[in-house]
């Protein structure tokens, strides 16, 4: 049903893909095919570039040749300006993919006498379209005509005729216009171009500039209505439609090690989920970066790629510092598995940070991305914006199945859970590092504040940075509370002594028992032998008595025989009877 | 100085180009208006070239023509452009610097 609907929609309104990163997603496929689109915005907001990229991509990717009518820049200037973006206009022009035409109007040279029309412009555009069989046309700032030619009434009528004519020809057209006071364009061109209006904006917030794009209207099509940040860099235009992505990303059951065996155990034995978002927050010097570095090394050992955004340390400094705790990142950088990207958060606006990050992630395709630290972005009261940015980034990373690892610096004294609460909802696994001060000592404690989808440990572990990386130890929990550091050590030795004592006691008791058993067994043997002696004596006596008795009977029989009396017979008879 | 340049322009033959797009009524009007003005002001001291950009669109590009009809005074220099059907004679005269030309001629 849904698919049918889509197909139906496409039939009604075919679209020309722009191939501008992100724009096709917002517009649901591109600009309206065969219709004019108005791109307006102030000076320097990228109108010309937008239009040029539309043409160049159309010519190179979709085999739709394009005509660029420039009212401001000459062909040479245009070619030079976009060469920096990697567009080779000269070659495209030679191959008849692009037609550049500069239309120059200078007010001072022109006098009007009587009625005129813009047939000349029509013919030139027509000629250009025919020459290369163009499907796309750009009129880069057609409003220049208003300052160049007299009689705006004629101009308006003529422009309307021009747009109607282009529409009839089925040419996808971009018209650029300067933004006017209180209206979208200075000359009210939006009245004529009713199919699609895109507004580009370039503003400065807190000394950093942000470029934004908004689709003001798009007749006959649904579109993203937000203001989307965009970026112009060496690859041209990219728009970030990240908020439109939704939450339907792939979820993985795969677990990946944290690089710290005991931390794995705390996270129900297996570590983080792949593609989850991990936050390590803590006060200064609690070892956030070290946990990150340990994670990096483990990921690299699995031959996964890691992109490390560092906002406070330079890569060199970071590598050196990690070496001191036995984590060597350098080989992985050389192997190309680990890439650092170090910028100051103040270098550019949040959107630009986001766009650059996303671009880098797209280029490098890492499976682990580290942002160290994220709160470097928070300056003044921009927490909501930071959250939005991170939300976009997290969504993007989830879509890419990247495991995101953020660190966050909380200032001492603050309630740590609260100070990071603005991003809490984005985080799947949240580790908290804190200082534990006991007995004139400051030690590090680590615990899992939350970890979605796993039975994680509720224990605080002592967190130690050793020469061989990170070690987690049990903290001493006893009647005296949680002990760490030397307090824990002394308590542990005390406990050990006590245990030894108890063991000795047990040993002694066991020994005594053994002795008793031996004594008892000896007695048993003695009694048995006594009994055996008595028994054999008794058996002997019985034997003698038996023999004597026999003898007596035999003697009696003999006597009776010798007397020859009937007693013998009788005895014999009794014997027989018996 | 001024006089010199004026005498020069007096002797020079005027070269006027009228750009049109096809045989439209407006093109005809423009041509007729121009003819009348030139006859009145310049007598035989002029040449009118009519360029139909429909037949040769490349010329429109080369000569930067967008409005039709456009009258270009190629000679004498400087180049002057007048757009429209030339129905406003006063404008044409001032656009071509002919007022001044006639003044100096009659003097």
PDB file of N, CA, C and O in Angstrom, chain A residues 414-464:
ATOM      1  N   UNK A 414      30.218  19.733  41.753  1.00  0.00           N
ATOM      2  CA  UNK A 414      28.896  19.655  41.164  1.00  0.00           C
ATOM      3  C   UNK A 414      28.357  18.239  41.340  1.00  0.00           C
ATOM      4  O   UNK A 414      29.122  17.285  41.433  1.00  0.00           O
ATOM      5  N   UNK A 415      27.091  18.128  41.319  1.00  0.00           N
ATOM      6  CA  UNK A 415      26.526  16.785  41.279  1.00  0.00           C
ATOM      7  C   UNK A 415      26.681  16.257  39.862  1.00  0.00           C
ATOM      8  O   UNK A 415      26.138  16.796  38.920  1.00  0.00           O
ATOM      9  N   UNK A 416      27.468  15.216  39.764  1.00  0.00           N
ATOM     10  CA  UNK A 416      27.852  14.773  38.431  1.00  0.00           C
ATOM     11  C   UNK A 416      26.686  14.276  37.607  1.00  0.00           C
ATOM     12  O   UNK A 416      26.618  14.481  36.408  1.00  0.00           O
ATOM     13  N   UNK A 417      25.778  13.594  38.271  1.00  0.00           N
ATOM     14  CA  UNK A 417      24.650  13.059  37.515  1.00  0.00           C
ATOM     15  C   UNK A 417      23.838  14.199  36.907  1.00  0.00           C
ATOM     16  O   UNK A 417      23.356  14.108  35.806  1.00  0.00           O
ATOM     17  N   UNK A 418      23.733  15.279  37.652  1.00  0.00           N
ATOM     18  CA  UNK A 418      22.901  16.377  37.172  1.00  0.00           C
ATOM     19  C   UNK A 418      23.589  17.136  36.048  1.00  0.00           C
ATOM     20  O   UNK A 418      22.989  17.466  35.041  1.00  0.00           O
ATOM     21  N   UNK A 419      24.887  17.357  36.188  1.00  0.00           N
ATOM     22  CA  UNK A 419      25.545  18.214  35.212  1.00  0.00           C
ATOM     23  C   UNK A 419      25.559  17.585  33.816  1.00  0.00           C
ATOM     24  O   UNK A 419      25.718  18.285  32.842  1.00  0.00           O
ATOM     25  N   UNK A 420      25.403  16.297  33.736  1.00  0.00           N
ATOM     26  CA  UNK A 420      25.392  15.687  32.412  1.00  0.00           C
ATOM     27  C   UNK A 420      24.006  15.235  31.991  1.00  0.00           C
ATOM     28  O   UNK A 420      23.848  14.546  31.004  1.00  0.00           O
ATOM     29  N   UNK A 421      23.034  15.688  32.767  1.00  0.00           N
ATOM     30  CA  UNK A 421      21.715  15.110  32.570  1.00  0.00           C
ATOM     31  C   UNK A 421      21.133  15.482  31.209  1.00  0.00           C
ATOM     32  O   UNK A 421      20.322  14.782  30.653  1.00  0.00           O
ATOM     33  N   UNK A 422      21.626  16.563  30.639  1.00  0.00           N
ATOM     34  CA  UNK A 422      21.058  16.999  29.378  1.00  0.00           C
ATOM     35  C   UNK A 422      21.327  16.023  28.236  1.00  0.00           C
ATOM     36  O   UNK A 422      20.673  16.056  27.218  1.00  0.00           O
ATOM     37  N   UNK A 423      22.325  15.174  28.406  1.00  0.00           N
ATOM     38  CA  UNK A 423      22.542  14.203  27.337  1.00  0.00           C
ATOM     39  C   UNK A 423      22.257  12.784  27.803  1.00  0.00           C
ATOM     40  O   UNK A 423      22.402  11.842  27.033  1.00  0.00           O
ATOM     41  N   UNK A 424      21.825  12.674  29.043  1.00  0.00           N
ATOM     42  CA  UNK A 424      21.643  11.339  29.610  1.00  0.00           C
ATOM     43  C   UNK A 424      20.772  10.439  28.741  1.00  0.00           C
ATOM     44  O   UNK A 424      21.044   9.268  28.559  1.00  0.00           O
ATOM     45  N   UNK A 425      19.737  11.036  28.190  1.00  0.00           N
ATOM     46  CA  UNK A 425      18.798  10.204  27.441  1.00  0.00           C
ATOM     47  C   UNK A 425      19.420   9.616  26.181  1.00  0.00           C
ATOM     48  O   UNK A 425      18.904   8.665  25.623  1.00  0.00           O
ATOM     49  N   UNK A 426      20.519  10.194  25.734  1.00  0.00           N
ATOM     50  CA  UNK A 426      21.155   9.681  24.523  1.00  0.00           C
ATOM     51  C   UNK A 426      22.079   8.520  24.807  1.00  0.00           C
ATOM     52  O   UNK A 426      22.532   7.836  23.906  1.00  0.00           O
ATOM     53  N   UNK A 427      22.393   8.337  26.071  1.00  0.00           N
ATOM     54  CA  UNK A 427      23.496   7.454  26.424  1.00  0.00           C
ATOM     55  C   UNK A 427      22.976   6.056  26.770  1.00  0.00           C
ATOM     56  O   UNK A 427      22.008   5.915  27.497  1.00  0.00           O
ATOM     57  N   UNK A 428      23.649   5.046  26.245  1.00  0.00           N
ATOM     58  CA  UNK A 428      23.264   3.678  26.567  1.00  0.00           C
ATOM     59  C   UNK A 428      24.028   3.159  27.777  1.00  0.00           C
ATOM     60  O   UNK A 428      23.467   2.502  28.633  1.00  0.00           O
ATOM     61  N   UNK A 429      25.318   3.417  27.769  1.00  0.00           N
ATOM     62  CA  UNK A 429      26.128   2.974  28.895  1.00  0.00           C
ATOM     63  C   UNK A 429      26.852   4.183  29.459  1.00  0.00           C
ATOM     64  O   UNK A 429      27.539   4.891  28.734  1.00  0.00           O
ATOM     65  N   UNK A 430      26.644   4.402  30.748  1.00  0.00           N
ATOM     66  CA  UNK A 430      27.202   5.605  31.352  1.00  0.00           C
ATOM     67  C   UNK A 430      28.111   5.196  32.505  1.00  0.00           C
ATOM     68  O   UNK A 430      27.646   4.634  33.498  1.00  0.00           O
ATOM     69  N   UNK A 431      29.386   5.429  32.346  1.00  0.00           N
ATOM     70  CA  UNK A 431      30.342   5.138  33.403  1.00  0.00           C
ATOM     71  C   UNK A 431      30.681   6.437  34.120  1.00  0.00           C
ATOM     72  O   UNK A 431      30.872   7.461  33.488  1.00  0.00           O
ATOM     73  N   UNK A 432      30.744   6.350  35.411  1.00  0.00           N
ATOM     74  CA  UNK A 432      31.052   7.544  36.175  1.00  0.00           C
ATOM     75  C   UNK A 432      32.364   7.337  36.903  1.00  0.00           C
ATOM     76  O   UNK A 432      32.590   6.315  37.542  1.00  0.00           O
ATOM     77  N   UNK A 433      33.231   8.309  36.756  1.00  0.00           N
ATOM     78  CA  UNK A 433      34.504   8.257  37.465  1.00  0.00           C
ATOM     79  C   UNK A 433      34.463   9.323  38.541  1.00  0.00           C
ATOM     80  O   UNK A 433      34.058  10.444  38.276  1.00  0.00           O
ATOM     81  N   UNK A 434      34.872   8.973  39.740  1.00  0.00           N
ATOM     82  CA  UNK A 434      34.856  10.013  40.754  1.00  0.00           C
ATOM     83  C   UNK A 434      36.020   9.866  41.696  1.00  0.00           C
ATOM     84  O   UNK A 434      36.614   8.802  41.825  1.00  0.00           O
ATOM     85  N   UNK A 435      36.326  10.971  42.305  1.00  0.00           N
ATOM     86  CA  UNK A 435      37.386  10.970  43.304  1.00  0.00           C
ATOM     87  C   UNK A 435      36.809  10.525  44.623  1.00  0.00           C
ATOM     88  O   UNK A 435      35.713  10.908  44.996  1.00  0.00           O
ATOM     89  N   UNK A 436      37.573   9.687  45.299  1.00  0.00           N
ATOM     90  CA  UNK A 436      37.154   9.311  46.650  1.00  0.00           C
ATOM     91  C   UNK A 436      38.255   9.789  47.587  1.00  0.00           C
ATOM     92  O   UNK A 436      39.409   9.379  47.452  1.00  0.00           O
ATOM     93  N   UNK A 437      37.918  10.666  48.470  1.00  0.00           N
ATOM     94  CA  UNK A 437      38.929  11.229  49.364  1.00  0.00           C
ATOM     95  C   UNK A 437      38.802  10.615  50.736  1.00  0.00           C
ATOM     96  O   UNK A 437      37.797  10.805  51.414  1.00  0.00           O
ATOM     97  N   UNK A 438      39.823   9.829  51.122  1.00  0.00           N
ATOM     98  CA  UNK A 438      39.827   9.232  52.459  1.00  0.00           C
ATOM     99  C   UNK A 438      41.248   9.264  52.976  1.00  0.00           C
ATOM    100  O   UNK A 438      42.198   8.964  52.237  1.00  0.00           O
ATOM    101  N   UNK A 439      41.392   9.598  54.222  1.00  0.00           N
ATOM    102  CA  UNK A 439      42.701   9.523  54.871  1.00  0.00           C
ATOM    103  C   UNK A 439      43.769  10.305  54.141  1.00  0.00           C
ATOM    104  O   UNK A 439      44.858   9.799  53.910  1.00  0.00           O
ATOM    105  N   UNK A 440      43.444  11.533  53.740  1.00  0.00           N
ATOM    106  CA  UNK A 440      44.453  12.377  53.116  1.00  0.00           C
ATOM    107  C   UNK A 440      44.882  11.876  51.750  1.00  0.00           C
ATOM    108  O   UNK A 440      45.965  12.173  51.274  1.00  0.00           O
ATOM    109  N   UNK A 441      44.015  11.117  51.136  1.00  0.00           N
ATOM    110  CA  UNK A 441      44.368  10.558  49.840  1.00  0.00           C
ATOM    111  C   UNK A 441      43.238  10.755  48.868  1.00  0.00           C
ATOM    112  O   UNK A 441      42.083  10.816  49.257  1.00  0.00           O
ATOM    113  N   UNK A 442      43.621  10.840  47.598  1.00  0.00           N
ATOM    114  CA  UNK A 442      42.581  10.994  46.596  1.00  0.00           C
ATOM    115  C   UNK A 442      42.697   9.815  45.643  1.00  0.00           C
ATOM    116  O   UNK A 442      43.717   9.626  45.002  1.00  0.00           O
ATOM    117  N   UNK A 443      41.682   9.037  45.599  1.00  0.00           N
ATOM    118  CA  UNK A 443      41.725   7.873  44.723  1.00  0.00           C
ATOM    119  C   UNK A 443      40.556   7.903  43.759  1.00  0.00           C
ATOM    120  O   UNK A 443      39.592   8.623  43.959  1.00  0.00           O
ATOM    121  N   UNK A 444      40.682   7.114  42.717  1.00  0.00           N
ATOM    122  CA  UNK A 444      39.654   7.122  41.692  1.00  0.00           C
ATOM    123  C   UNK A 444      38.715   5.948  41.890  1.00  0.00           C
ATOM    124  O   UNK A 444      39.140   4.832  42.146  1.00  0.00           O
ATOM    125  N   UNK A 445      37.464   6.257  41.755  1.00  0.00           N
ATOM    126  CA  UNK A 445      36.469   5.187  41.833  1.00  0.00           C
ATOM    127  C   UNK A 445      35.690   5.153  40.532  1.00  0.00           C
ATOM    128  O   UNK A 445      35.506   6.184  39.883  1.00  0.00           O
ATOM    129  N   UNK A 446      35.253   3.983  40.122  1.00  0.00           N
ATOM    130  CA  UNK A 446      34.483   3.877  38.896  1.00  0.00           C
ATOM    131  C   UNK A 446      33.232   3.076  39.171  1.00  0.00           C
ATOM    132  O   UNK A 446      33.275   2.077  39.886  1.00  0.00           O
ATOM    133  N   UNK A 447      32.131   3.531  38.655  1.00  0.00           N
ATOM    134  CA  UNK A 447      30.961   2.672  38.699  1.00  0.00           C
ATOM    135  C   UNK A 447      30.078   2.883  37.483  1.00  0.00           C
ATOM    136  O   UNK A 447      30.219   3.858  36.759  1.00  0.00           O
ATOM    137  N   UNK A 448      29.220   1.926  37.256  1.00  0.00           N
ATOM    138  CA  UNK A 448      28.345   1.974  36.100  1.00  0.00           C
ATOM    139  C   UNK A 448      27.055   2.640  36.540  1.00  0.00           C
ATOM    140  O   UNK A 448      26.324   2.102  37.359  1.00  0.00           O
ATOM    141  N   UNK A 449      26.819   3.825  36.012  1.00  0.00           N
ATOM    142  CA  UNK A 449      25.624   4.556  36.418  1.00  0.00           C
ATOM    143  C   UNK A 449      24.394   3.963  35.754  1.00  0.00           C
ATOM    144  O   UNK A 449      23.351   3.815  36.351  1.00  0.00           O
ATOM    145  N   UNK A 450      24.552   3.691  34.472  1.00  0.00           N
ATOM    146  CA  UNK A 450      23.472   2.964  33.802  1.00  0.00           C
ATOM    147  C   UNK A 450      24.048   2.218  32.620  1.00  0.00           C
ATOM    148  O   UNK A 450      25.087   2.592  32.078  1.00  0.00           O
ATOM    149  N   UNK A 451      23.388   1.149  32.260  1.00  0.00           N
ATOM    150  CA  UNK A 451      23.785   0.429  31.068  1.00  0.00           C
ATOM    151  C   UNK A 451      22.556  -0.282  30.548  1.00  0.00           C
ATOM    152  O   UNK A 451      22.087  -1.246  31.135  1.00  0.00           O
ATOM    153  N   UNK A 452      22.052   0.250  29.467  1.00  0.00           N
ATOM    154  CA  UNK A 452      20.789  -0.281  28.953  1.00  0.00           C
ATOM    155  C   UNK A 452      20.974  -1.694  28.430  1.00  0.00           C
ATOM    156  O   UNK A 452      21.947  -1.987  27.744  1.00  0.00           O
ATOM    157  N   UNK A 453      20.036  -2.535  28.760  1.00  0.00           N
ATOM    158  CA  UNK A 453      19.985  -3.865  28.163  1.00  0.00           C
ATOM    159  C   UNK A 453      20.986  -4.848  28.710  1.00  0.00           C
ATOM    160  O   UNK A 453      21.273  -5.839  28.059  1.00  0.00           O
ATOM    161  N   UNK A 454      21.546  -4.621  29.878  1.00  0.00           N
ATOM    162  CA  UNK A 454      22.411  -5.643  30.465  1.00  0.00           C
ATOM    163  C   UNK A 454      22.372  -5.548  31.985  1.00  0.00           C
ATOM    164  O   UNK A 454      22.089  -4.492  32.545  1.00  0.00           O
ATOM    165  N   UNK A 455      22.637  -6.695  32.604  1.00  0.00           N
ATOM    166  CA  UNK A 455      22.642  -6.722  34.060  1.00  0.00           C
ATOM    167  C   UNK A 455      24.016  -6.264  34.523  1.00  0.00           C
ATOM    168  O   UNK A 455      24.938  -7.045  34.624  1.00  0.00           O
ATOM    169  N   UNK A 456      24.146  -4.985  34.759  1.00  0.00           N
ATOM    170  CA  UNK A 456      25.484  -4.482  35.082  1.00  0.00           C
ATOM    171  C   UNK A 456      25.703  -4.483  36.589  1.00  0.00           C
ATOM    172  O   UNK A 456      24.768  -4.579  37.374  1.00  0.00           O
ATOM    173  N   UNK A 457      26.936  -4.380  36.943  1.00  0.00           N
ATOM    174  CA  UNK A 457      27.317  -4.437  38.350  1.00  0.00           C
ATOM    175  C   UNK A 457      26.901  -3.151  39.061  1.00  0.00           C
ATOM    176  O   UNK A 457      26.884  -2.070  38.468  1.00  0.00           O
ATOM    177  N   UNK A 458      26.573  -3.306  40.316  1.00  0.00           N
ATOM    178  CA  UNK A 458      26.216  -2.117  41.087  1.00  0.00           C
ATOM    179  C   UNK A 458      27.378  -1.660  41.969  1.00  0.00           C
ATOM    180  O   UNK A 458      27.219  -0.837  42.847  1.00  0.00           O
ATOM    181  N   UNK A 459      28.547  -2.267  41.749  1.00  0.00           N
ATOM    182  CA  UNK A 459      29.665  -2.047  42.666  1.00  0.00           C
ATOM    183  C   UNK A 459      30.526  -0.861  42.249  1.00  0.00           C
ATOM    184  O   UNK A 459      30.687  -0.574  41.071  1.00  0.00           O
ATOM    185  N   UNK A 460      31.082  -0.210  43.247  1.00  0.00           N
ATOM    186  CA  UNK A 460      32.110   0.775  42.963  1.00  0.00           C
ATOM    187  C   UNK A 460      33.434   0.040  42.912  1.00  0.00           C
ATOM    188  O   UNK A 460      33.724  -0.791  43.766  1.00  0.00           O
ATOM    189  N   UNK A 461      34.211   0.320  41.886  1.00  0.00           N
ATOM    190  CA  UNK A 461      35.530  -0.300  41.792  1.00  0.00           C
ATOM    191  C   UNK A 461      36.585   0.778  41.906  1.00  0.00           C
ATOM    192  O   UNK A 461      36.405   1.881  41.403  1.00  0.00           O
ATOM    193  N   UNK A 462      37.670   0.418  42.515  1.00  0.00           N
ATOM    194  CA  UNK A 462      38.762   1.373  42.522  1.00  0.00           C
ATOM    195  C   UNK A 462      39.456   1.288  41.177  1.00  0.00           C
ATOM    196  O   UNK A 462      39.686   0.211  40.638  1.00  0.00           O
ATOM    197  N   UNK A 463      39.795   2.454  40.693  1.00  0.00           N
ATOM    198  CA  UNK A 463      40.268   2.565  39.327  1.00  0.00           C
ATOM    199  C   UNK A 463      41.714   3.027  39.396  1.00  0.00           C
ATOM    200  O   UNK A 463      42.008   4.073  39.957  1.00  0.00           O
ATOM    201  N   UNK A 464      42.625   2.213  38.884  1.00  0.00           N
ATOM    202  CA  UNK A 464      44.041   2.555  39.005  1.00  0.00           C
ATOM    203  C   UNK A 464      44.696   2.653  37.644  1.00  0.00           C
ATOM    204  O   UNK A 464      44.468   1.826  36.768  1.00  0.00           O
TER     205      UNK A 464
END
